[in-house]
Amino acid sequence: MQNSATLIDTVFAGKGSRSLLRDAAIALAATGLLTLSAKVQVPFYPVPMTMQSLVVLVIGAAFGWRLGMATVMLYMLEGLAGLPVFAGTPEKGVGLAYMMGPTGGYLIGFVAAAFVTGFLAERGWTKSVLGSLAAMAIGHAVIFLFGFAWLAVLMGAGKAYLFGVAPFYAATLFKTLLGAALLPAAWRAVEYLRRA
């Protein structure tokens, strides 16, 4: 399937050529949103959830794979530099020590998931509810694949599943459905505003 414009490119269409400065400003603003999504916990069963994985996937889907992945990598660099951008920081440590801990695989999965959802979005998947549902589900699966693999090395596959996957089914389903609704709605809003 042929590449289509990303949501962010459609927002800025007709407002001058794309520039490194514009992309850097967008990426920096999005890392702020990622930090906020990591810090705010929403009461949920069986464990509280953050909206971090949803924001990662929406960034990938809205920005495309290049800018989406670059944005999430910038977020990782901020964390590596010791900024308290991740969930549980600075209480649970910062920098490389935090990133090498139990959540390290999920963090790597964020980068991979931003790539995957961005790649699918550039092929038009996020313009429809079903396509967005598939893209969000695949993106979340990528995050869990990396997170589970990392935890399995640290504590064995059984415990990795019990503590790193099973408690998050309901929250992941909720965020997948939310993303599947948000992305097509964002496309419709942008296209409506461009016509107005």
PDB file of C-alpha atoms in Angstrom:
ATOM      1  CA  MET A   1       0.000   0.000   0.000  1.00  0.00           C
ATOM      2  CA  GLN A   2       1.230   3.491  -0.828  1.00  0.00           C
ATOM      3  CA  ASN A   3       2.290   5.932   1.884  1.00  0.00           C
ATOM      4  CA  SER A   4      -0.258   8.569   2.853  1.00  0.00           C
ATOM      5  CA  ALA A   5       0.261  11.831   4.708  1.00  0.00           C
ATOM      6  CA  THR A   6       0.563  11.643   8.469  1.00  0.00           C
ATOM      7  CA  LEU A   7      -1.859  13.453  10.719  1.00  0.00           C
ATOM      8  CA  ILE A   8       0.793  15.978  11.769  1.00  0.00           C
ATOM      9  CA  ASP A   9       1.725  16.689   8.137  1.00  0.00           C
ATOM     10  CA  THR A  10      -1.956  17.217   7.323  1.00  0.00           C
ATOM     11  CA  VAL A  11      -2.295  19.654  10.244  1.00  0.00           C
ATOM     12  CA  PHE A  12       0.623  21.724   8.925  1.00  0.00           C
ATOM     13  CA  ALA A  13      -0.164  21.350   5.205  1.00  0.00           C
ATOM     14  CA  GLY A  14       0.115  24.660   3.384  1.00  0.00           C
ATOM     15  CA  LYS A  15       2.009  26.311   6.268  1.00  0.00           C
ATOM     16  CA  GLY A  16       5.463  26.240   4.737  1.00  0.00           C
ATOM     17  CA  SER A  17       7.879  23.427   4.140  1.00  0.00           C
ATOM     18  CA  ARG A  18       8.636  20.892   6.805  1.00  0.00           C
ATOM     19  CA  SER A  19      11.716  21.838   8.798  1.00  0.00           C
ATOM     20  CA  LEU A  20      14.012  20.232  11.320  1.00  0.00           C
ATOM     21  CA  LEU A  21      13.221  23.060  13.754  1.00  0.00           C
ATOM     22  CA  ARG A  22       9.468  22.429  13.493  1.00  0.00           C
ATOM     23  CA  ASP A  23       9.913  18.681  13.946  1.00  0.00           C
ATOM     24  CA  ALA A  24      12.227  19.242  16.937  1.00  0.00           C
ATOM     25  CA  ALA A  25       9.673  21.553  18.581  1.00  0.00           C
ATOM     26  CA  ILE A  26       6.872  19.033  17.992  1.00  0.00           C
ATOM     27  CA  ALA A  27       8.999  16.183  19.365  1.00  0.00           C
ATOM     28  CA  LEU A  28       9.989  18.173  22.466  1.00  0.00           C
ATOM     29  CA  ALA A  29       6.365  19.122  23.176  1.00  0.00           C
ATOM     30  CA  ALA A  30       5.331  15.483  22.732  1.00  0.00           C
ATOM     31  CA  THR A  31       7.967  14.304  25.236  1.00  0.00           C
ATOM     32  CA  GLY A  32       6.318  16.635  27.733  1.00  0.00           C
ATOM     33  CA  LEU A  33       3.003  14.932  27.033  1.00  0.00           C
ATOM     34  CA  LEU A  34       4.673  11.527  27.436  1.00  0.00           C
ATOM     35  CA  THR A  35       6.112  12.596  30.791  1.00  0.00           C
ATOM     36  CA  LEU A  36       2.703  13.772  31.962  1.00  0.00           C
ATOM     37  CA  SER A  37       1.097  10.508  30.806  1.00  0.00           C
ATOM     38  CA  ALA A  38       3.672   8.541  32.826  1.00  0.00           C
ATOM     39  CA  LYS A  39       3.060  10.525  36.008  1.00  0.00           C
ATOM     40  CA  VAL A  40      -0.739  10.561  36.124  1.00  0.00           C
ATOM     41  CA  GLN A  41      -2.201   7.319  37.455  1.00  0.00           C
ATOM     42  CA  VAL A  42      -5.810   6.489  36.682  1.00  0.00           C
ATOM     43  CA  PRO A  43      -7.614   4.220  39.170  1.00  0.00           C
ATOM     44  CA  PHE A  44      -8.278   0.934  37.380  1.00  0.00           C
ATOM     45  CA  TYR A  45      -8.716  -2.749  38.216  1.00  0.00           C
ATOM     46  CA  PRO A  46      -6.624  -4.714  39.095  1.00  0.00           C
ATOM     47  CA  VAL A  47      -3.818  -2.114  39.095  1.00  0.00           C
ATOM     48  CA  PRO A  48      -3.790   1.656  38.491  1.00  0.00           C
ATOM     49  CA  MET A  49      -2.895   2.555  34.925  1.00  0.00           C
ATOM     50  CA  THR A  50      -0.968   5.321  33.264  1.00  0.00           C
ATOM     51  CA  MET A  51      -1.840   6.503  29.780  1.00  0.00           C
ATOM     52  CA  GLN A  52       1.782   6.232  28.663  1.00  0.00           C
ATOM     53  CA  SER A  53       1.448   3.360  26.190  1.00  0.00           C
ATOM     54  CA  LEU A  54      -1.577   5.037  24.580  1.00  0.00           C
ATOM     55  CA  VAL A  55       0.359   8.290  24.169  1.00  0.00           C
ATOM     56  CA  VAL A  56       3.340   6.417  22.669  1.00  0.00           C
ATOM     57  CA  LEU A  57       1.073   4.749  20.114  1.00  0.00           C
ATOM     58  CA  VAL A  58      -0.804   7.956  19.291  1.00  0.00           C
ATOM     59  CA  ILE A  59       2.515   9.769  18.787  1.00  0.00           C
ATOM     60  CA  GLY A  60       3.649   7.060  16.382  1.00  0.00           C
ATOM     61  CA  ALA A  61       0.307   7.073  14.560  1.00  0.00           C
ATOM     62  CA  ALA A  62       0.021  10.868  14.351  1.00  0.00           C
ATOM     63  CA  PHE A  63       3.658  11.619  13.502  1.00  0.00           C
ATOM     64  CA  GLY A  64       4.564   8.668  11.270  1.00  0.00           C
ATOM     65  CA  TRP A  65       7.351   6.212  11.953  1.00  0.00           C
ATOM     66  CA  ARG A  66      10.328   8.574  11.557  1.00  0.00           C
ATOM     67  CA  LEU A  67       9.208  11.493  13.716  1.00  0.00           C
ATOM     68  CA  GLY A  68       7.254   9.196  16.051  1.00  0.00           C
ATOM     69  CA  MET A  69      10.240   6.972  16.731  1.00  0.00           C
ATOM     70  CA  ALA A  70      12.563   9.990  17.009  1.00  0.00           C
ATOM     71  CA  THR A  71      10.191  11.551  19.562  1.00  0.00           C
ATOM     72  CA  VAL A  72      10.119   8.437  21.738  1.00  0.00           C
ATOM     73  CA  MET A  73      13.910   8.113  21.441  1.00  0.00           C
ATOM     74  CA  LEU A  74      14.249  11.746  22.587  1.00  0.00           C
ATOM     75  CA  TYR A  75      12.076  10.845  25.575  1.00  0.00           C
ATOM     76  CA  MET A  76      14.411   7.909  26.307  1.00  0.00           C
ATOM     77  CA  LEU A  77      17.440  10.219  26.090  1.00  0.00           C
ATOM     78  CA  GLU A  78      15.797  12.594  28.562  1.00  0.00           C
ATOM     79  CA  GLY A  79      15.335   9.658  30.948  1.00  0.00           C
ATOM     80  CA  LEU A  80      18.881   8.409  30.357  1.00  0.00           C
ATOM     81  CA  ALA A  81      20.177  11.885  31.193  1.00  0.00           C
ATOM     82  CA  GLY A  82      18.535  11.565  34.614  1.00  0.00           C
ATOM     83  CA  LEU A  83      15.430  13.663  34.074  1.00  0.00           C
ATOM     84  CA  PRO A  84      12.494  12.188  36.040  1.00  0.00           C
ATOM     85  CA  VAL A  85      10.334  11.555  32.970  1.00  0.00           C
ATOM     86  CA  PHE A  86       9.354   7.912  33.579  1.00  0.00           C
ATOM     87  CA  ALA A  87       6.633   6.467  35.790  1.00  0.00           C
ATOM     88  CA  GLY A  88       7.890   6.131  39.363  1.00  0.00           C
ATOM     89  CA  THR A  89      10.817   8.508  38.943  1.00  0.00           C
ATOM     90  CA  PRO A  90      12.638   9.884  40.832  1.00  0.00           C
ATOM     91  CA  GLU A  91      11.329   7.682  43.693  1.00  0.00           C
ATOM     92  CA  LYS A  92      12.436   4.440  41.996  1.00  0.00           C
ATOM     93  CA  GLY A  93      15.675   5.878  40.636  1.00  0.00           C
ATOM     94  CA  VAL A  94      16.600   7.719  37.460  1.00  0.00           C
ATOM     95  CA  GLY A  95      18.837   7.383  34.452  1.00  0.00           C
ATOM     96  CA  LEU A  96      20.438   4.154  33.316  1.00  0.00           C
ATOM     97  CA  ALA A  97      19.804   2.393  36.646  1.00  0.00           C
ATOM     98  CA  TYR A  98      16.050   2.869  36.218  1.00  0.00           C
ATOM     99  CA  MET A  99      16.124   1.934  32.542  1.00  0.00           C
ATOM    100  CA  MET A 100      17.940  -1.339  33.279  1.00  0.00           C
ATOM    101  CA  GLY A 101      15.334  -2.289  35.885  1.00  0.00           C
ATOM    102  CA  PRO A 102      12.105  -4.269  35.450  1.00  0.00           C
ATOM    103  CA  THR A 103      10.481  -1.719  33.122  1.00  0.00           C
ATOM    104  CA  GLY A 104      13.445  -1.576  30.723  1.00  0.00           C
ATOM    105  CA  GLY A 105      11.857  -3.909  28.196  1.00  0.00           C
ATOM    106  CA  TYR A 106       8.687  -1.853  28.047  1.00  0.00           C
ATOM    107  CA  LEU A 107      10.749   1.283  27.404  1.00  0.00           C
ATOM    108  CA  ILE A 108      12.491  -0.419  24.469  1.00  0.00           C
ATOM    109  CA  GLY A 109       9.069  -1.609  23.359  1.00  0.00           C
ATOM    110  CA  PHE A 110       7.856   2.006  23.268  1.00  0.00           C
ATOM    111  CA  VAL A 111      10.412   2.827  20.574  1.00  0.00           C
ATOM    112  CA  ALA A 112       9.521  -0.270  18.536  1.00  0.00           C
ATOM    113  CA  ALA A 113       5.784   0.358  18.940  1.00  0.00           C
ATOM    114  CA  ALA A 114       6.095   3.983  17.797  1.00  0.00           C
ATOM    115  CA  PHE A 115       7.832   2.671  14.680  1.00  0.00           C
ATOM    116  CA  VAL A 116       5.170   0.025  14.009  1.00  0.00           C
ATOM    117  CA  THR A 117       2.138   2.270  14.567  1.00  0.00           C
ATOM    118  CA  GLY A 118       3.765   5.053  12.575  1.00  0.00           C
ATOM    119  CA  PHE A 119       4.484   2.658   9.708  1.00  0.00           C
ATOM    120  CA  LEU A 120       0.874   1.439   9.705  1.00  0.00           C
ATOM    121  CA  ALA A 121      -0.484   4.987   9.967  1.00  0.00           C
ATOM    122  CA  GLU A 122       1.532   6.031   6.926  1.00  0.00           C
ATOM    123  CA  ARG A 123      -0.359   3.326   5.061  1.00  0.00           C
ATOM    124  CA  GLY A 124      -3.726   4.761   6.057  1.00  0.00           C
ATOM    125  CA  TRP A 125      -4.627   2.351   8.867  1.00  0.00           C
ATOM    126  CA  THR A 126      -5.548   5.045  11.398  1.00  0.00           C
ATOM    127  CA  LYS A 127      -8.156   6.766   9.253  1.00  0.00           C
ATOM    128  CA  SER A 128     -10.794   4.150  10.104  1.00  0.00           C
ATOM    129  CA  VAL A 129     -11.925   2.686  13.418  1.00  0.00           C
ATOM    130  CA  LEU A 130     -11.095  -0.906  12.404  1.00  0.00           C
ATOM    131  CA  GLY A 131      -7.679   0.053  11.046  1.00  0.00           C
ATOM    132  CA  SER A 132      -6.943   2.081  14.178  1.00  0.00           C
ATOM    133  CA  LEU A 133      -8.092  -0.801  16.367  1.00  0.00           C
ATOM    134  CA  ALA A 134      -5.685  -3.131  14.571  1.00  0.00           C
ATOM    135  CA  ALA A 135      -2.811  -0.611  14.741  1.00  0.00           C
ATOM    136  CA  MET A 136      -3.363   0.024  18.473  1.00  0.00           C
ATOM    137  CA  ALA A 137      -3.630  -3.699  19.213  1.00  0.00           C
ATOM    138  CA  ILE A 138      -0.437  -4.473  17.280  1.00  0.00           C
ATOM    139  CA  GLY A 139       1.380  -1.564  18.955  1.00  0.00           C
ATOM    140  CA  HIS A 140       0.386  -2.750  22.426  1.00  0.00           C
ATOM    141  CA  ALA A 141       1.414  -6.309  21.529  1.00  0.00           C
ATOM    142  CA  VAL A 142       4.861  -5.022  20.530  1.00  0.00           C
ATOM    143  CA  ILE A 143       5.256  -3.214  23.875  1.00  0.00           C
ATOM    144  CA  PHE A 144       4.264  -6.330  25.800  1.00  0.00           C
ATOM    145  CA  LEU A 145       6.522  -8.551  23.711  1.00  0.00           C
ATOM    146  CA  PHE A 146       9.587  -6.494  24.648  1.00  0.00           C
ATOM    147  CA  GLY A 147       8.453  -6.015  28.248  1.00  0.00           C
ATOM    148  CA  PHE A 148       7.730  -9.705  28.768  1.00  0.00           C
ATOM    149  CA  ALA A 149      11.012 -10.804  27.161  1.00  0.00           C
ATOM    150  CA  TRP A 150      12.999  -8.447  29.417  1.00  0.00           C
ATOM    151  CA  LEU A 151      11.180  -9.558  32.553  1.00  0.00           C
ATOM    152  CA  ALA A 152      11.528 -13.227  31.584  1.00  0.00           C
ATOM    153  CA  VAL A 153      15.300 -12.805  31.568  1.00  0.00           C
ATOM    154  CA  LEU A 154      15.191 -11.117  34.982  1.00  0.00           C
ATOM    155  CA  MET A 155      12.702 -13.383  36.758  1.00  0.00           C
ATOM    156  CA  GLY A 156      11.645 -16.265  34.519  1.00  0.00           C
ATOM    157  CA  ALA A 157       8.736 -16.555  32.092  1.00  0.00           C
ATOM    158  CA  GLY A 158       6.100 -17.555  34.670  1.00  0.00           C
ATOM    159  CA  LYS A 159       6.684 -14.592  36.958  1.00  0.00           C
ATOM    160  CA  ALA A 160       7.138 -12.266  33.985  1.00  0.00           C
ATOM    161  CA  TYR A 161       3.674 -13.161  32.741  1.00  0.00           C
ATOM    162  CA  LEU A 162       2.117 -13.043  36.215  1.00  0.00           C
ATOM    163  CA  PHE A 163       3.530  -9.619  37.143  1.00  0.00           C
ATOM    164  CA  GLY A 164       4.248  -7.995  33.791  1.00  0.00           C
ATOM    165  CA  VAL A 165       1.366  -8.996  31.526  1.00  0.00           C
ATOM    166  CA  ALA A 166      -1.675 -10.477  33.303  1.00  0.00           C
ATOM    167  CA  PRO A 167      -2.531  -7.454  35.516  1.00  0.00           C
ATOM    168  CA  PHE A 168      -2.676  -5.155  32.489  1.00  0.00           C
ATOM    169  CA  TYR A 169      -5.201  -6.882  30.195  1.00  0.00           C
ATOM    170  CA  ALA A 170      -8.183  -4.701  31.103  1.00  0.00           C
ATOM    171  CA  ALA A 171      -6.248  -1.417  30.990  1.00  0.00           C
ATOM    172  CA  THR A 172      -4.664  -2.357  27.668  1.00  0.00           C
ATOM    173  CA  LEU A 173      -8.046  -3.225  26.180  1.00  0.00           C
ATOM    174  CA  PHE A 174      -9.413   0.120  27.380  1.00  0.00           C
ATOM    175  CA  LYS A 175      -6.469   2.067  25.895  1.00  0.00           C
ATOM    176  CA  THR A 176      -6.645   0.123  22.627  1.00  0.00           C
ATOM    177  CA  LEU A 177     -10.338   0.948  22.230  1.00  0.00           C
ATOM    178  CA  LEU A 178      -9.732   4.569  23.200  1.00  0.00           C
ATOM    179  CA  GLY A 179      -6.950   4.908  20.623  1.00  0.00           C
ATOM    180  CA  ALA A 180      -9.140   3.266  17.986  1.00  0.00           C
ATOM    181  CA  ALA A 181     -11.783   5.928  18.613  1.00  0.00           C
ATOM    182  CA  LEU A 182      -9.417   8.916  18.984  1.00  0.00           C
ATOM    183  CA  LEU A 183      -7.377   8.582  15.815  1.00  0.00           C
ATOM    184  CA  PRO A 184     -10.192   8.498  13.233  1.00  0.00           C
ATOM    185  CA  ALA A 185     -11.938  11.297  15.153  1.00  0.00           C
ATOM    186  CA  ALA A 186      -8.745  13.378  14.981  1.00  0.00           C
ATOM    187  CA  TRP A 187      -8.535  12.743  11.222  1.00  0.00           C
ATOM    188  CA  ARG A 188     -12.156  13.827  10.737  1.00  0.00           C
ATOM    189  CA  ALA A 189     -11.606  16.974  12.827  1.00  0.00           C
ATOM    190  CA  VAL A 190      -8.459  17.951  10.913  1.00  0.00           C
ATOM    191  CA  GLU A 191     -10.100  17.342   7.526  1.00  0.00           C
ATOM    192  CA  TYR A 192     -13.186  19.319   8.599  1.00  0.00           C
ATOM    193  CA  LEU A 193     -11.068  22.267   9.779  1.00  0.00           C
ATOM    194  CA  ARG A 194      -9.065  22.257   6.563  1.00  0.00           C
ATOM    195  CA  ARG A 195     -12.271  22.473   4.524  1.00  0.00           C
ATOM    196  CA  ALA A 196     -13.768  25.216   6.722  1.00  0.00           C
TER     197      ALA A 196
END
